[in-house]
Coordinates of C-alpha atoms and ligand atoms in Angstrom, one line a residue:
M1111 CA 60.3 -52.4 46.0
T1112 CA 59.3 -56.3 47.2
I1113 CA 56.4 -56.4 49.8
L1114 CA 57.4 -59.3 51.9
H1115 CA 53.6 -61.4 53.2
L1116 CA 55.7 -61.6 56.1
P1117 CA 53.8 -61.9 59.5
V1118 CA 54.9 -61.1 63.3
D1119 CA 53.5 -62.3 66.0
R1120 CA 54.0 -60.4 69.5
A1121 CA 53.1 -63.7 71.2
A1122 CA 55.2 -66.3 69.6
G1123 CA 58.2 -66.1 72.6
V1124 CA 60.3 -65.1 69.7
P1125 CA 62.4 -61.7 69.7
L1126 CA 60.5 -59.8 66.7
H1127 CA 64.1 -58.9 65.3
R1128 CA 65.0 -61.8 64.9
Q1129 CA 61.0 -63.3 63.3
I1130 CA 61.8 -60.0 61.0
Y1131 CA 65.1 -62.0 60.5
E1132 CA 64.4 -65.1 59.8
G1133 CA 61.5 -64.1 57.4
Y1134 CA 64.0 -61.7 54.9
R1135 CA 66.6 -64.9 55.0
R1136 CA 64.0 -67.9 54.8
A1137 CA 62.0 -65.7 51.1
I1138 CA 65.2 -65.2 50.0
L1139 CA 66.7 -68.7 50.5
D1140 CA 63.4 -70.0 48.8
G1141 CA 63.7 -67.8 46.1
R1142 CA 60.3 -66.0 47.2
I1143 CA 62.9 -62.5 46.5
R1144 CA 65.2 -62.6 44.3
P1145 CA 68.7 -61.1 44.1
G1146 CA 68.8 -57.6 42.6
Q1147 CA 65.5 -56.6 44.0
R1148 CA 64.7 -53.8 46.5
V1149 CA 63.5 -54.4 50.2
P1150 CA 60.7 -51.3 51.7
S1151 CA 63.2 -48.9 54.1
T1152 CA 63.1 -50.1 58.1
R1153 CA 61.0 -47.1 58.0
A1154 CA 58.4 -48.0 56.1
L1155 CA 58.6 -52.0 56.7
A1156 CA 58.1 -50.6 60.7
E1157 CA 54.9 -49.1 59.9
D1158 CA 53.6 -51.7 57.7
L1159 CA 54.0 -54.6 60.4
G1160 CA 52.9 -52.2 63.0
V1161 CA 56.1 -52.3 65.2
S1162 CA 59.0 -49.9 66.0
R1163 CA 61.9 -49.0 64.1
L1164 CA 64.3 -50.9 66.4
P1165 CA 63.8 -54.7 65.7
V1166 CA 63.3 -53.8 61.9
L1167 CA 66.8 -52.2 62.1
A1168 CA 68.6 -54.5 64.3
A1169 CA 67.3 -57.7 61.9
Y1170 CA 68.1 -55.3 58.7
D1171 CA 72.0 -55.7 61.2
Q1172 CA 71.8 -58.9 60.3
L1173 CA 70.8 -59.5 56.8
L1174 CA 73.8 -57.0 55.9
H1175 CA 76.4 -58.7 57.7
E1176 CA 75.6 -61.8 56.7
G1177 CA 75.5 -60.8 53.1
Y1178 CA 72.2 -61.6 52.2
L1179 CA 71.5 -58.1 52.1
A1180 CA 72.9 -54.9 50.6
A1181 CA 72.9 -51.0 50.5
R1182 CA 73.8 -49.5 47.8
P1183 CA 73.9 -45.7 49.0
G1184 CA 71.4 -43.1 47.4
S1185 CA 69.5 -45.9 46.2
G1186 CA 68.2 -48.2 48.9
T1187 CA 68.8 -52.0 50.5
F1188 CA 68.8 -55.5 47.8
V1189 CA 68.7 -58.5 48.3
S1190 CA 72.5 -59.4 47.2
D1191 CA 73.6 -60.4 44.1
A1192 CA 76.2 -62.0 45.7
V1193 CA 75.0 -64.4 48.8
P1194 CA 76.9 -67.0 47.7
D1195 CA 74.6 -70.9 47.0
D1196 CA 77.7 -72.3 49.5
L1197 CA 76.0 -69.8 52.0
L1198 CA 72.3 -70.4 50.1
R1199 CA 73.1 -74.4 50.3
S1200 CA 74.9 -74.9 53.8
P1201 CA 73.0 -76.0 56.9
A1202 CA 71.0 -73.6 59.2
P1203 CA 72.4 -72.4 62.2
A1204 CA 72.1 -75.0 65.0
G1205 CA 68.5 -74.1 67.0
S1206 CA 66.4 -73.0 63.8
R1207 CA 64.6 -75.2 61.4
P1208 CA 65.8 -76.9 58.3
R1209 CA 65.3 -74.5 56.2
P1210 CA 64.2 -75.3 52.2
V1211 CA 67.7 -75.3 49.9
R1212 CA 66.4 -71.6 47.7
A1213 CA 65.1 -73.0 44.8
A1214 CA 66.4 -71.7 41.4
P1215 CA 64.9 -69.3 40.1
R1216 CA 64.6 -69.0 36.6
P1217 CA 65.0 -66.6 33.7
A1218 CA 62.6 -63.8 33.0
P1219 CA 61.0 -64.4 29.9
R1220 CA 62.2 -63.8 27.0
A1221 CA 59.7 -61.3 24.9
R1222 CA 58.4 -63.9 22.3
D1223 CA 59.6 -62.8 18.8
Y1224 CA 57.2 -61.7 16.6
G1225 CA 59.0 -61.8 13.9
G1226 CA 61.6 -59.1 13.2
L1227 CA 60.5 -55.7 12.2
G1228 CA 63.1 -56.1 9.1
P1229 CA 61.6 -55.6 5.6
F1230 CA 59.1 -56.5 4.3
R1231 CA 57.5 -57.3 7.9
V1232 CA 53.5 -56.9 6.6
S1233 CA 51.6 -54.5 9.5
L1234 CA 53.9 -52.0 9.6
P1235 CA 52.8 -49.1 9.6
A1236 CA 55.0 -45.8 8.8
L1237 CA 56.5 -45.6 11.9
D1238 CA 59.2 -43.0 11.7
Q1239 CA 56.3 -40.6 10.5
F1240 CA 54.4 -41.1 13.2
P1241 CA 53.0 -37.1 14.8
H1242 CA 54.9 -38.1 18.1
A1243 CA 55.4 -35.0 19.1
A1244 CA 51.6 -33.9 19.5
W1245 CA 50.6 -37.0 20.2
A1246 CA 52.8 -37.2 23.3
R1247 CA 51.4 -33.6 24.0
M1248 CA 47.5 -34.9 24.1
V1249 CA 48.6 -37.8 26.2
A1250 CA 50.5 -35.9 28.7
R1251 CA 47.5 -33.1 28.9
H1252 CA 44.6 -36.0 29.0
A1253 CA 47.1 -37.6 32.3
H1254 CA 47.3 -34.5 33.9
A1255 CA 43.6 -33.6 33.8
L1256 CA 42.5 -37.4 34.3
S1257 CA 38.6 -36.3 36.5
H1258 CA 38.2 -39.5 39.1
A1259 CA 35.0 -40.2 36.8
Q1260 CA 37.6 -40.6 34.0
M1261 CA 40.0 -42.9 36.5
A1262 CA 36.4 -44.7 37.6
Y1263 CA 34.7 -47.6 36.1
S1264 CA 33.1 -46.1 32.9
D1265 CA 30.3 -46.8 29.3
P1266 CA 31.6 -50.1 28.6
A1267 CA 30.4 -48.4 25.2
G1268 CA 33.8 -45.8 24.8
T1269 CA 33.6 -42.3 25.9
T1270 CA 30.7 -40.9 24.1
A1271 CA 33.0 -38.3 22.3
L1272 CA 35.9 -41.4 20.8
R1273 CA 32.1 -42.6 20.2
V1274 CA 31.2 -39.6 18.4
A1275 CA 34.3 -39.0 16.6
V1276 CA 34.3 -42.4 14.9
A1277 CA 31.1 -42.0 13.8
D1278 CA 31.2 -39.0 12.7
H1279 CA 35.3 -40.2 10.5
L1280 CA 33.0 -43.7 9.3
R1281 CA 29.7 -41.7 7.9
T1282 CA 32.2 -39.6 5.7
A1283 CA 35.3 -41.3 5.1
R1284 CA 34.0 -45.1 4.2
G1285 CA 29.9 -44.5 3.7
V1286 CA 29.5 -45.9 7.3
R1287 CA 25.6 -46.0 7.6
C1288 CA 26.1 -45.4 11.8
E1289 CA 25.0 -43.6 14.6
A1290 CA 27.2 -42.9 17.7
D1291 CA 25.2 -45.3 19.3
Q1292 CA 26.5 -47.7 16.7
V1293 CA 30.1 -47.8 17.6
L1294 CA 31.4 -49.8 20.4
V1295 CA 35.3 -49.1 21.9
V1296 CA 37.6 -52.1 21.2
S1297 CA 41.1 -53.3 22.2
G1298 CA 41.9 -53.9 18.2
S1299 CA 40.5 -55.7 16.2
Q1300 CA 41.5 -59.0 17.5
A1301 CA 39.3 -58.1 20.2
A1302 CA 36.1 -57.0 17.7
L1303 CA 36.5 -60.7 15.7
R1304 CA 36.0 -61.8 19.7
I1305 CA 33.2 -60.4 21.1
T1306 CA 31.9 -60.8 17.2
A1307 CA 32.1 -64.7 17.8
A1308 CA 30.9 -64.8 20.8
A1309 CA 27.6 -62.6 20.7
L1310 CA 26.8 -64.4 17.3
L1311 CA 28.3 -68.0 16.9
G1312 CA 27.9 -71.1 19.4
E1313 CA 28.9 -74.9 18.8
G1314 CA 28.0 -76.2 16.3
D1315 CA 27.5 -73.2 13.7
R1316 CA 28.8 -72.3 10.6
V1317 CA 30.8 -69.6 9.6
A1318 CA 32.2 -69.3 6.2
M1319 CA 35.5 -67.6 5.3
E1320 CA 37.3 -66.2 2.4
E1321 CA 39.6 -68.9 1.6
P1322 CA 43.5 -68.2 1.5
G1323 CA 41.7 -65.4 4.5
Y1324 CA 43.3 -64.3 7.5
P1325 CA 44.4 -66.8 10.1
F1326 CA 44.0 -64.9 13.3
A1327 CA 40.2 -64.2 12.1
R1328 CA 39.5 -67.5 11.8
A1329 CA 40.7 -68.2 14.7
A1330 CA 39.2 -65.8 16.7
L1331 CA 35.8 -66.9 15.1
G1332 CA 35.9 -70.3 15.8
A1333 CA 36.9 -69.7 19.3
N1334 CA 33.7 -71.0 20.6
G1335 CA 33.5 -73.7 19.4
A1336 CA 31.8 -72.7 15.7
E1337 CA 32.8 -74.4 12.6
T1338 CA 35.0 -72.5 9.8
V1339 CA 33.3 -72.9 6.1
P1340 CA 36.1 -72.1 4.0
V1341 CA 34.7 -70.0 0.9
P1342 CA 37.3 -69.6 -2.0
V1343 CA 38.4 -66.4 -3.4
D1344 CA 38.4 -64.7 -7.1
E1345 CA 39.9 -62.1 -8.7
E1346 CA 36.5 -60.8 -8.1
G1347 CA 36.7 -61.5 -4.0
L1348 CA 34.7 -64.2 -2.6
S1349 CA 32.7 -66.6 -4.7
V1350 CA 29.1 -65.4 -3.9
A1351 CA 28.3 -68.5 -6.1
R1352 CA 30.0 -70.7 -3.9
L1353 CA 28.5 -69.6 -0.4
R1354 CA 24.8 -70.0 -1.7
R1355 CA 26.0 -73.5 -3.0
S1356 CA 27.1 -74.6 0.6
E1357 CA 23.7 -77.3 2.1
R1358 CA 23.8 -76.4 5.7
R1359 CA 23.2 -73.1 7.3
V1360 CA 25.6 -70.3 7.4
R1361 CA 24.9 -67.9 10.1
A1362 CA 27.7 -66.1 9.2
V1363 CA 30.0 -64.8 6.8
Y1364 CA 33.0 -63.1 7.2
V1365 CA 34.5 -60.8 4.3
T1366 CA 37.9 -58.2 4.0
P1367 CA 36.1 -56.8 1.1
S1368 CA 37.5 -53.5 0.4
H1369 CA 41.4 -55.0 0.5
Q1370 CA 41.0 -59.0 0.9
Y1371 CA 43.7 -60.1 3.2
P1372 CA 45.9 -61.5 1.8
L1373 CA 45.5 -61.9 -2.3
G1374 CA 44.2 -58.1 -2.9
M1375 CA 41.5 -57.9 -4.2
S1376 CA 38.3 -55.9 -3.4
L1377 CA 34.9 -57.5 -3.4
T1378 CA 32.7 -56.0 -6.9
A1379 CA 29.7 -53.9 -6.8
A1380 CA 28.1 -56.8 -8.6
R1381 CA 29.3 -59.3 -6.2
R1382 CA 28.3 -56.9 -2.9
F1383 CA 24.8 -56.2 -3.7
A1384 CA 25.0 -60.7 -4.5
L1385 CA 26.3 -61.3 -0.9
L1386 CA 24.1 -59.1 0.9
E1387 CA 21.1 -59.9 -1.1
W1388 CA 22.1 -63.4 0.0
A1389 CA 22.7 -62.3 3.7
A1390 CA 19.1 -60.5 3.6
R1391 CA 17.4 -63.9 2.6
R1392 CA 19.5 -66.3 4.6
E1393 CA 19.3 -64.4 8.0
A1394 CA 22.7 -64.3 8.0
W1395 CA 25.0 -61.7 9.7
V1396 CA 28.1 -60.4 7.1
I1397 CA 30.9 -59.6 9.7
E1398 CA 33.2 -56.7 7.3
D1399 CA 37.2 -56.5 8.7
D1400 CA 37.7 -53.4 7.3
Y1401 CA 41.1 -53.3 8.2
D1402 CA 43.0 -50.8 5.7
S1403 CA 40.6 -49.6 3.9
E1404 CA 42.3 -45.8 3.5
Y1405 CA 44.7 -46.3 1.6
R1406 CA 44.2 -47.3 -2.2
Y1407 CA 46.6 -46.5 -5.8
V1408 CA 44.8 -47.4 -8.9
S1409 CA 41.1 -45.6 -7.8
R1410 CA 39.3 -43.5 -5.5
P1411 CA 38.8 -45.9 -1.6
L1412 CA 36.2 -47.9 -2.3
G1413 CA 33.1 -47.4 0.6
A1414 CA 31.9 -49.9 3.2
L1415 CA 30.2 -52.4 2.6
Q1416 CA 28.0 -51.9 5.9
G1417 CA 27.0 -48.7 3.5
M1418 CA 25.4 -50.3 0.7
D1419 CA 23.8 -52.6 3.0
P1420 CA 19.9 -52.0 3.9
N1421 CA 19.1 -55.0 5.8
E1422 CA 21.5 -53.7 8.5
R1423 CA 22.9 -57.4 8.8
V1424 CA 27.1 -56.1 8.5
V1425 CA 28.5 -56.1 11.8
Y1426 CA 31.3 -53.2 10.6
I1427 CA 35.6 -53.7 12.2
G1428 CA 37.7 -51.5 12.3
T1429 CA 40.9 -50.4 13.6
F1430 CA 43.7 -47.7 14.0
S1431 CA 46.3 -50.6 14.3
K1432 CA 47.3 -49.5 10.8
V1433 CA 46.3 -46.0 10.2
L1434 CA 48.3 -45.1 13.7
F1435 CA 50.6 -47.6 15.6
P1436 CA 49.8 -51.0 17.0
A1437 CA 50.5 -50.9 20.3
L1438 CA 48.1 -48.6 20.7
R1439 CA 45.3 -51.5 20.1
M1440 CA 42.5 -49.5 19.9
G1441 CA 39.5 -50.7 17.6
Y1442 CA 35.9 -50.3 17.1
L1443 CA 32.8 -52.0 16.0
V1444 CA 30.0 -50.4 14.1
V1445 CA 26.7 -52.7 15.5
P1446 CA 23.4 -53.4 14.2
P1447 CA 20.6 -52.3 16.6
A1448 CA 18.9 -55.9 16.4
L1449 CA 22.3 -56.9 18.0
W1450 CA 23.4 -53.8 19.8
Q1451 CA 22.3 -55.1 23.9
R1452 CA 23.9 -58.9 23.0
F1453 CA 27.4 -57.4 22.1
M1454 CA 27.1 -55.2 25.5
E1455 CA 26.3 -58.2 27.2
V1456 CA 29.2 -59.5 25.6
R1457 CA 32.0 -56.5 25.5
T1458 CA 30.8 -56.1 29.6
T1459 CA 31.5 -59.8 30.5
F1460 CA 34.7 -59.5 27.8
D1461 CA 37.5 -57.7 28.6
L1462 CA 35.0 -54.5 31.0
L1463 CA 36.3 -51.2 29.1
S1464 CA 39.5 -50.4 26.8
P1465 CA 41.5 -47.7 28.7
T1466 CA 40.0 -44.7 29.1
L1467 CA 43.2 -42.0 28.4
Y1468 CA 43.8 -43.6 24.9
Q1469 CA 40.2 -43.1 24.1
L1470 CA 40.5 -39.5 25.4
V1471 CA 43.4 -38.6 23.2
L1472 CA 42.1 -40.5 20.0
A1473 CA 38.8 -38.6 20.6
E1474 CA 40.8 -35.3 20.3
F1475 CA 43.5 -36.6 17.7
L1476 CA 40.3 -37.1 15.0
S1477 CA 38.3 -34.3 15.9
E1478 CA 41.1 -31.5 15.7
G1479 CA 42.0 -32.8 12.5
H1480 CA 45.2 -34.8 13.0
F1481 CA 43.8 -37.8 12.4
A1482 CA 42.6 -36.5 8.2
R1483 CA 45.8 -34.5 7.8
H1484 CA 47.6 -37.4 9.0
L1485 CA 46.0 -40.1 6.4
R1486 CA 46.5 -37.7 4.2
R1487 CA 50.3 -37.3 4.8
M1488 CA 50.5 -40.9 4.7
R1489 CA 48.8 -41.4 1.6
G1490 CA 51.4 -39.6 -0.1
V1491 CA 54.3 -41.7 1.8
Y1492 CA 53.1 -44.8 1.2
A1493 CA 52.2 -44.5 -2.4
R1494 CA 56.1 -43.8 -2.9
R1495 CA 56.8 -46.4 -0.7
R1496 CA 55.2 -48.8 -2.6
A1497 CA 56.2 -47.4 -6.3
A1498 CA 60.1 -48.3 -4.7
L1499 CA 58.6 -52.1 -3.9
L1500 CA 57.7 -52.2 -7.5
A1501 CA 60.1 -50.8 -9.1
G1502 CA 62.5 -53.1 -7.1
L1503 CA 61.1 -56.2 -7.7
A1504 CA 60.9 -55.6 -11.3
R1505 CA 63.9 -54.9 -10.6
H1506 CA 65.6 -57.6 -8.6
C1507 CA 63.4 -60.3 -9.0
G1508 CA 62.2 -60.1 -12.0
G1509 CA 61.0 -64.3 -13.0
R1510 CA 61.2 -65.3 -9.2
L1511 CA 57.8 -63.7 -8.8
T1512 CA 55.0 -62.6 -10.1
V1513 CA 52.7 -59.1 -8.6
H1514 CA 49.3 -60.7 -7.6
N1515 CA 48.2 -57.2 -6.5
A1516 CA 49.3 -53.8 -5.3
D1517 CA 46.5 -51.2 -5.2
A1518 CA 45.7 -50.7 -1.8
G1519 CA 47.0 -51.2 1.9
L1520 CA 50.5 -51.6 3.2
H1521 CA 51.2 -55.0 1.9
I1522 CA 51.7 -56.5 -2.1
A1523 CA 50.5 -60.4 -2.1
V1524 CA 52.9 -61.8 -4.8
L1525 CA 53.1 -65.1 -5.7
L1526 CA 56.8 -67.3 -6.3
A1527 CA 57.4 -69.0 -9.6
D1528 CA 56.7 -72.5 -9.6
G1529 CA 58.6 -75.3 -7.2
L1530 CA 59.6 -72.6 -4.7
D1531 CA 58.4 -73.3 -1.3
D1532 CA 57.2 -70.1 0.4
R1533 CA 57.7 -70.9 4.6
E1534 CA 61.7 -71.7 2.9
A1535 CA 62.0 -68.6 1.2
V1536 CA 60.6 -66.7 4.5
R1537 CA 63.3 -68.8 6.3
R1538 CA 66.3 -67.7 4.1
M1539 CA 64.9 -64.0 4.4
A1540 CA 64.8 -64.2 7.6
A1541 CA 68.7 -65.6 7.6
R1542 CA 69.7 -61.9 5.7
G1543 CA 67.5 -59.7 8.0
L1544 CA 64.4 -59.9 6.0
T1545 CA 60.5 -60.5 7.5
A1546 CA 57.8 -61.5 5.6
T1547 CA 54.5 -63.2 6.0
A1548 CA 53.7 -66.5 3.6
L1549 CA 51.5 -66.8 1.9
S1550 CA 49.9 -70.5 2.4
P1551 CA 49.1 -70.8 5.9
C1552 CA 46.3 -68.0 4.9
Y1553 CA 45.1 -71.9 3.8
A1554 CA 42.8 -74.0 5.6
D1555 CA 43.0 -76.5 3.1
Q1556 CA 47.1 -77.0 2.1
A1557 CA 45.8 -79.4 -0.7
R1558 CA 45.0 -76.5 -2.3
A1559 CA 47.4 -73.7 -0.8
R1560 CA 49.8 -71.3 -2.9
S1561 CA 52.9 -70.7 -2.8
G1562 CA 53.6 -66.6 -2.0
L1563 CA 54.3 -63.8 0.3
L1564 CA 53.9 -60.8 1.7
L1565 CA 55.5 -57.8 1.4
G1566 CA 54.7 -55.2 3.4
F1567 CA 55.8 -51.8 2.7
G1568 CA 54.4 -49.6 5.1
G1569 CA 57.2 -49.7 7.1
F1570 CA 60.2 -48.7 5.4
T1571 CA 61.7 -45.9 3.8
E1572 CA 62.4 -46.5 -0.2
R1573 CA 66.1 -46.5 -0.1
R1574 CA 65.9 -50.0 2.4
L1575 CA 63.4 -51.4 0.1
V1576 CA 65.1 -51.4 -2.5
E1577 CA 67.9 -52.0 -0.7
A1578 CA 66.3 -55.6 0.2
T1579 CA 64.5 -56.6 -3.0
R1580 CA 68.3 -57.0 -3.8
V1581 CA 68.8 -59.2 -1.6
L1582 CA 65.3 -61.2 -2.2
G1583 CA 66.4 -61.6 -4.7
E1584 CA 69.3 -63.5 -3.9
V1585 CA 67.5 -65.4 -1.8
L1586 CA 65.2 -66.2 -3.9
G1587 CA 68.0 -67.2 -6.7
G1588 CA 69.2 -69.8 -4.6
S1589 CA 73.0 -67.5 -4.4
A1590 CA 71.6 -67.3 -0.1
Ligands
LIG1901 C1 43.2 -58.8 7.9 C2 43.5 -57.8 8.8 N1 42.5 -57.6 10.3 C3 42.4 -56.8 11.2 C4 44.5 -56.9 11.4 C5 44.4 -55.8 12.0 O1 44.6 -56.1 13.9 P1 44.1 -55.3 14.9 O2 42.7 -54.7 14.6 O3 43.5 -56.6 16.1 O4 45.3 -55.0 15.1 C6 45.3 -57.1 10.0 C7 46.5 -56.5 10.6 O5 47.1 -57.3 10.7 C8 44.5 -57.5 9.0 O6 45.6 -58.2 8.8

């Protein structure tokens, strides 16, 4: 419905119906209201303008008669699709002021292309296995029952029920040492990273990043003017020795200890202790991004780094993007008590709070056991999908790539044979309906970048994955 700003002036000496007619006509010609947009009913407009219906009826009659408006029986009155440009550009009737030519309407923005949803799109969980019915019932029930308090502004830290449920889950499933009052509910890891950057890092500060690392973390942590310092990873994860050698003070370090993004290894126990010891000695903060640690295929899931730290120097970040779905935009921080106040101040000025409706739904999803059940089921689904991808790669892509790590998570990192450019491979894959992420853009230092692909398997059936590896083999073999 188009509510047009239409000042009518009873003292103007111009009849009301003429003012309304002119107001609408000019708005259509200026492009302020566009073909296909609905206009209010005569009753609603009369009420809105504080006039009787008669002048509104007269104005609409004329606009309909002249073709500016069109009535669609049963659905209302709309700006006509068929206002001919000639008419729009015709000279103003004698006596009226010259009017501007209708501004050419720009097309509605096209949805931004996020790289397609074909195999091997990374960061895509098994949406085909999501318990839609149970979820939809819970959303509907909570939406119906929303109280006034729940519709109003509320605690920026999140609802108590969700904070308690998240803390329970993290203590038992991830070995995080936390109480509910340390849990800050936010809109996904990305928001968590921006909040962390604003709370800990200012202009001129330095933050160490895994190299290669998660580009979105690099961008978020550098957003407030902090300098990001790449520290290489090897098969044991972040090189703490290289971090120690860094001469200038590093205020924080970002790590993905359970499943290094993008290469996939986990930070060994020895490195974890060394990192925590370094942080305590240098009074630095460790930012732990535990984005997909629920899924591990070769050994038991590792506990969180945060749970090993007696000194409370770890800011822990988790998300529901991989375990439920990314568009939910729900994640959380576990904040060391000493930093709580600062994080709350930032969170409050950031986006106030996360949508209460979904917090209520999630809290029930967790506390009623749906979440644990879903995770258990997904572990089997992903194990089968991962095995199908590995088998397909061995069968169709042998010699053109090597699997670097496939121990955990929802994607496999592969390195391309010498001479194959990963960005070019991604382009050629896209032409065949495949979606992948190139490894080389994950390096801050492009001179040292390795060529590889991140192949997501979470969102695709085994059959689809095997078929996609056949196509991938053709693409990498040059026959695309
Ligand atoms: C390293 C890493 N952290 C976090 C996320 C999740 O981000 P978000 O919670 O903002 O959806 C991803 C998703 O791909 C990721 O790869």
